[in-house]
C-alpha positions as MATLAB code, in Angstrom:
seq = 'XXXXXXXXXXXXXXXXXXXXXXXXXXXXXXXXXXXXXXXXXXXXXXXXXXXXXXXXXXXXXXXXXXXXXXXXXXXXXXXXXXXXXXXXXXXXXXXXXXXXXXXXXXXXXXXXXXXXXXXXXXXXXXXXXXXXXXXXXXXXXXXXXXXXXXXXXXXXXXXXXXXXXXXXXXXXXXXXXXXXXXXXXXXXXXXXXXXXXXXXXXXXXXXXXXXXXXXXXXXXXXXXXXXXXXXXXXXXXXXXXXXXXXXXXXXXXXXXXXXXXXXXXXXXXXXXXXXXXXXXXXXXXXXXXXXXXXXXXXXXXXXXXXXXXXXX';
ca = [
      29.672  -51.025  -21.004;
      28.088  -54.261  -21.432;
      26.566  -54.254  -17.947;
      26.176  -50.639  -17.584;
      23.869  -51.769  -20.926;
      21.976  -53.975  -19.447;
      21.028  -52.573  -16.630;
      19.573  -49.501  -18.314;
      17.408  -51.886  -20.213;
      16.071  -53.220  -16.998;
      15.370  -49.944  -15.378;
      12.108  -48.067  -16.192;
      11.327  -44.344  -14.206;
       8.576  -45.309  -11.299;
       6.150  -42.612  -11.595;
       3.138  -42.038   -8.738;
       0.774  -45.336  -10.071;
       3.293  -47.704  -11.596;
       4.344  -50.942  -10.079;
       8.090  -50.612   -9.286;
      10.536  -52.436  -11.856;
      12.521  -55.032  -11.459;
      16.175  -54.648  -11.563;
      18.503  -51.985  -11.047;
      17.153  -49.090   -9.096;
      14.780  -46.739  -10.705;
      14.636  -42.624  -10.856;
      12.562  -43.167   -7.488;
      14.759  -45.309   -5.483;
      12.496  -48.655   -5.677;
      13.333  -51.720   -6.502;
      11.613  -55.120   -7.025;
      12.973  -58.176   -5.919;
      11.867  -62.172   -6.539;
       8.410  -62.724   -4.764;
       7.360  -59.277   -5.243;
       9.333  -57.996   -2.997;
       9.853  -54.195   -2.773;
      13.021  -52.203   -1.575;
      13.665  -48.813   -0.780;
      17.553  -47.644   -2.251;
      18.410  -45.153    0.932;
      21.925  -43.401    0.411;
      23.938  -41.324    2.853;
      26.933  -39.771    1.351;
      30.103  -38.365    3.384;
      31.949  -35.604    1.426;
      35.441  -34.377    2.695;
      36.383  -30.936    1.463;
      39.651  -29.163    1.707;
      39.233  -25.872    3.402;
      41.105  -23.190    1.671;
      43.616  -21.882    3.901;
      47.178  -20.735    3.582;
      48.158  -23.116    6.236;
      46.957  -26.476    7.691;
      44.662  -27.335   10.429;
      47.141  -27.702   13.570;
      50.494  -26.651   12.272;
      52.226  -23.203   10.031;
      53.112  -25.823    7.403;
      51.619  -24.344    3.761;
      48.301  -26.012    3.247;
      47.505  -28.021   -0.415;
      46.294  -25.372   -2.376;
      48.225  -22.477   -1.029;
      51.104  -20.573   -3.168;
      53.930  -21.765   -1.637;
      52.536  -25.851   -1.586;
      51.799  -25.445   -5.393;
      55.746  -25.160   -6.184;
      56.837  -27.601   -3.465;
      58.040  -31.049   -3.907;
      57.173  -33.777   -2.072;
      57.592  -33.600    1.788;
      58.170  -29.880    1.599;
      55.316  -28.467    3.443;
      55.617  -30.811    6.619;
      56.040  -29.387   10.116;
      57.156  -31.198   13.208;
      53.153  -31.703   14.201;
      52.518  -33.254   10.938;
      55.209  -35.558   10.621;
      54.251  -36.681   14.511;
      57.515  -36.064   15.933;
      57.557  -36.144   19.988;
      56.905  -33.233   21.717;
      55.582  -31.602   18.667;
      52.255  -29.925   19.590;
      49.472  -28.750   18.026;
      47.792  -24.916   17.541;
      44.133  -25.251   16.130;
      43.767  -22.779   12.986;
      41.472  -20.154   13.844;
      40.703  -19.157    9.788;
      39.692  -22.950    9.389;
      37.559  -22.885   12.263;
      36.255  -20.137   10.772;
      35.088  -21.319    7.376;
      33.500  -24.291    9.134;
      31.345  -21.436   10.606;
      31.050  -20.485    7.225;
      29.945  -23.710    5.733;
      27.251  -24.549    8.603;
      25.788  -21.311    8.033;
      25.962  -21.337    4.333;
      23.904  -24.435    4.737;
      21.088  -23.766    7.326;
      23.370  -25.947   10.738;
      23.704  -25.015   13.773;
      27.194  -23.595   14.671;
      27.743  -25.067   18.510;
      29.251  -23.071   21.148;
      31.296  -25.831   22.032;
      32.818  -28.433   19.708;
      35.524  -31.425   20.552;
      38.566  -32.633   18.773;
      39.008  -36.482   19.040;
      41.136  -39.344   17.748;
      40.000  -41.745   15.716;
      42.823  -44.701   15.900;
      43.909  -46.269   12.832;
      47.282  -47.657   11.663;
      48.851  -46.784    8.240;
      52.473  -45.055    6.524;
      50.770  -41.873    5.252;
      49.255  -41.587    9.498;
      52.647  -41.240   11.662;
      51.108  -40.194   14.507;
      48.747  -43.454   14.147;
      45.807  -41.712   14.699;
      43.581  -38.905   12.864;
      42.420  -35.624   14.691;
      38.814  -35.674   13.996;
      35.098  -34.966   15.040;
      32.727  -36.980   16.343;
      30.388  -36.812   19.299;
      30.459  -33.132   19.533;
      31.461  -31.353   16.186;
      31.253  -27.612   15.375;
      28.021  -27.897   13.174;
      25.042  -29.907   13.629;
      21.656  -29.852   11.103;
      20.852  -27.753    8.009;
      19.750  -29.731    4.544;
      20.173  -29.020    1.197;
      17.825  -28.242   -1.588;
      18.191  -30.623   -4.510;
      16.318  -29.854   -7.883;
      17.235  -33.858   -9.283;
      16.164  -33.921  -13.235;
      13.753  -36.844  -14.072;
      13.005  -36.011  -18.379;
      15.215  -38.195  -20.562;
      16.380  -34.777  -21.590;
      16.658  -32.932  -18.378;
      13.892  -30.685  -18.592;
      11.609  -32.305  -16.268;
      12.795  -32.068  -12.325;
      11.828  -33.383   -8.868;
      12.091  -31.266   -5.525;
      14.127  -33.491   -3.158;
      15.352  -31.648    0.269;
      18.399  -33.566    1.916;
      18.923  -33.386    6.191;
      22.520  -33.006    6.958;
      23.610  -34.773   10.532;
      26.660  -32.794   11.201;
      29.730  -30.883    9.840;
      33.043  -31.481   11.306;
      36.600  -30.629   10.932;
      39.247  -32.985   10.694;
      42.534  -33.133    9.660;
      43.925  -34.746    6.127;
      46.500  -37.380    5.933;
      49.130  -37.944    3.891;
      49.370  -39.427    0.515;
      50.958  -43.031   -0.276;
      51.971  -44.102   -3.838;
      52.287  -47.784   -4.744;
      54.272  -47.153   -8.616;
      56.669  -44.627   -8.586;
      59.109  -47.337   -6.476;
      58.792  -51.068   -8.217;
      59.742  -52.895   -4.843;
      58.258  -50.367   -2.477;
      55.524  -47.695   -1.440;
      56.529  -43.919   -0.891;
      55.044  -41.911    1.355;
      54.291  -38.087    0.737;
      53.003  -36.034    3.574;
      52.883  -32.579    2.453;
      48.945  -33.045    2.568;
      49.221  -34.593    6.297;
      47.562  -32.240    8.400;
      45.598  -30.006    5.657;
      42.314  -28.461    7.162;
      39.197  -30.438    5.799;
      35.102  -30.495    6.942;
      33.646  -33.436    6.893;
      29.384  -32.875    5.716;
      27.586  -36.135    6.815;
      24.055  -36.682    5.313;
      21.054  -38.208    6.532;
      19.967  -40.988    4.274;
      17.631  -39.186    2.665;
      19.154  -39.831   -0.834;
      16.646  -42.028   -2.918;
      18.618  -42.427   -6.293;
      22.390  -42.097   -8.181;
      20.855  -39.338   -9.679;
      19.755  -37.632   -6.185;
      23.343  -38.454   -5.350;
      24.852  -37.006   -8.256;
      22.733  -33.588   -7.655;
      23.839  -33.207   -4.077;
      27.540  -33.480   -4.957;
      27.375  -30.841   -7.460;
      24.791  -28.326   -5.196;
      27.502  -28.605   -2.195;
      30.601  -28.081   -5.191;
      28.440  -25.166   -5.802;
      27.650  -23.677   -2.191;
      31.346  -24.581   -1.157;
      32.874  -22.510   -4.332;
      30.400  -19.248   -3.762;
      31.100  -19.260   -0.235;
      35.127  -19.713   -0.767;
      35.521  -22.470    1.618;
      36.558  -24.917   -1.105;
      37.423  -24.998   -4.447;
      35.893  -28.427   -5.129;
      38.048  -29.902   -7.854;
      37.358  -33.149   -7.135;
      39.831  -34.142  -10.215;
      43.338  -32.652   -7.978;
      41.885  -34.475   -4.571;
      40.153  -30.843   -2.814;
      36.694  -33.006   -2.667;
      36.200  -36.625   -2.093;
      32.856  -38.576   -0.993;
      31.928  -41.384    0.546;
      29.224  -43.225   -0.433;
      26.592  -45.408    1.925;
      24.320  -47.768    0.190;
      21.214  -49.627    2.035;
      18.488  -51.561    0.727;
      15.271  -51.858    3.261;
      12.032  -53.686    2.193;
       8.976  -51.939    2.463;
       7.190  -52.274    5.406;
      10.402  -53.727    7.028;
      13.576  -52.721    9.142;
      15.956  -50.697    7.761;
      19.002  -52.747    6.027;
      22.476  -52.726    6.610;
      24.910  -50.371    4.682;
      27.393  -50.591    2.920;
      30.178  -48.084    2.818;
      32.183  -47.054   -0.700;
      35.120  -44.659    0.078;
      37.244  -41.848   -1.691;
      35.203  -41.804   -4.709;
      36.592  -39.125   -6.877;
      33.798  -37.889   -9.226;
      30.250  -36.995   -9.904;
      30.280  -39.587  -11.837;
      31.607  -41.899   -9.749;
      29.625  -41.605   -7.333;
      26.673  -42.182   -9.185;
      28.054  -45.217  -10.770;
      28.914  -46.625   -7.544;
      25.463  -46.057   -6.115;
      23.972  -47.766   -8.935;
      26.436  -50.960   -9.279;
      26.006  -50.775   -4.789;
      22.003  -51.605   -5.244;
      22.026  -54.208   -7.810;
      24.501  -56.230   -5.791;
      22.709  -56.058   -3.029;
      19.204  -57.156   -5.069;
      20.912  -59.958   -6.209;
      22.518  -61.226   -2.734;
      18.714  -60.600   -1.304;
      17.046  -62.627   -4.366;
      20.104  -65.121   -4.130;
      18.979  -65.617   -0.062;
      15.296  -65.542   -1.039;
      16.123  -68.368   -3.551;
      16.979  -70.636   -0.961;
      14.136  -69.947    1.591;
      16.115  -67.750    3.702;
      13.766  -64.499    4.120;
      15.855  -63.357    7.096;
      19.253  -62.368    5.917;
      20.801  -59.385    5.454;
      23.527  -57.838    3.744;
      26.511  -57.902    5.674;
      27.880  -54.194    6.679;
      31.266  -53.564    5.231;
      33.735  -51.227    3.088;
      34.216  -51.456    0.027;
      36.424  -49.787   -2.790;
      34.989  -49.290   -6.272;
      36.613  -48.905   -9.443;
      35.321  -46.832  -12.360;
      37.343  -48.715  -14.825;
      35.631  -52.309  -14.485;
      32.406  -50.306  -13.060;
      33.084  -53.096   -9.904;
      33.285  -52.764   -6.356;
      35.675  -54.921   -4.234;
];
């Protein structure tokens, strides 16, 4: 609270005219470093969302979210395909193909005539097969933006136009869920959500604030709901975001990012985005200190916690 304090008292709204504060970022996405130094706050966000379907992406096993998955246990809703047993082969969904049509539409993409399932390698309990079935280089949707009305008044009357580019939609499959407390001396692994259908809606980094941020998440919980694609409780795990934070000086190359994954709220995410730019003003000020003009935040992943308001 302290911090989250302190910051606000540092952070006045840039309006069209006004020098750019410095400190934490303002309503505008500028910032003011030591020298005089101006920075743009670009964000990107990521946001996974669980198609609603009565059955998962590759397999007949009930999807999370279905009837029959909201009375099972854990491990109950695994087929042969999702616990990556050999020989086991998968059989693409066509309903969850379909409501990836759905979502590109529903927000202005272009649905491609041909799209490409690929692995992306990576080694963990709740991933037997040791890889995920993903998207990449040629996914079902490309384009389409979002409108953003993002408010600006203390009170939320006032609001700014902002219109947001989306790079692609893509379907992927979910993995499964680990949990590090129910066992004191060791992790359990549940993979009834291995497998589950989800679309994957990358931005551009067109994002200028936590507020703009904030606004997207809740326009595409909107779109997703009216369209029935996704339910978007974020709160049971049906929506999750990840969240890319850059700093780039005016006048200057664009900076590195830094990724924050599986944030779990609105509000998260627009914590996150704010504690993201402050750090990386003070590692840029830090660098400046000592005559270095020339370095650059080093790209990485990071977690972030809402308790302590910290990322890691």
């Amino acid at each position: 609270r302290g911090m989250r304090g302190a910051a606000r008292a540092a952070v006045r709204a840039v309006r069209p005219g006004m020098a750019p504060v410095r400190g934490a970022a303002s309503a505008s996405g500028v910032l003011e470093g030591s020298g005089g130094r101006i920075w743009d706050l670009c964000v990107g966000l990521e946001v996974h969302a669980q198609i609603l379907s009565s059955s998962k992406l590759f397999s007949g096993a009930p999807s999370a979210g279905s009837t029959e998955a909201a009375w099972a246990g854990p491990n109950d809703c695994v087929a042969l395909f999702d616990a990556a047993l050999p020989g086991a082969l998968p059989v693409v969904n066509r309903h969850c193909v379909l409501q990836a049509v759905r979502a590109g539409l529903m927000l202005g993409g272009e649905v491609q005539p041909v799209s490409v399932f690929e692995r992306k390698h990576y080694f963990y309990a709740d991933l037997p097969s040791g890889y995920q079935i993903t998207q990449n280089r040629m996914p079902i949707v490309r384009g389409g933006q979002l409108t953003l009305e993002v408010p600006t008044g203390k009170k939320g009357r006032d609001f700014r136009r902002e219109v947001v580019r989306l790079d692609r939609i893509q379907l992927e499959q979910d993995s499964g869920k680990s949990s590090h407390t129910l066992d004191p001396e060791r992790s359990l692994v549940d993979l009834g959500r291995a497998g589950v259908a989800l679309i994957e809606v990358v931005t551009f980094p067109d994002l200028t604030s936590a507020e703009s941020a904030a606004a997207f998440l809740r326009k595409m919980q909107a779109v997703l709901r009216h369209g029935g694609v996704c339910d978007g409780n974020m709160e049971l795990g049906s929506m999750r975001c990840d969240v890319n934070v850059s700093l780039t000086e005016r006048g200057g190359e664009a900076g590195e990012r830094v990724e924050m994954k599986n944030l779990a709220s609105v509000r998260a995410v627009a914590r996150a985005v704010e504690h993201e730019a402050q750090r990386q003003l003070e590692m840029l000020d830090a660098a400046a200190g000592r005559g270095d003009t020339v370095f650059r935040v080093p790209r990485e992943t990071r977690s972030f916690d809402m308790g302590s308001g910290q990322s890691a």
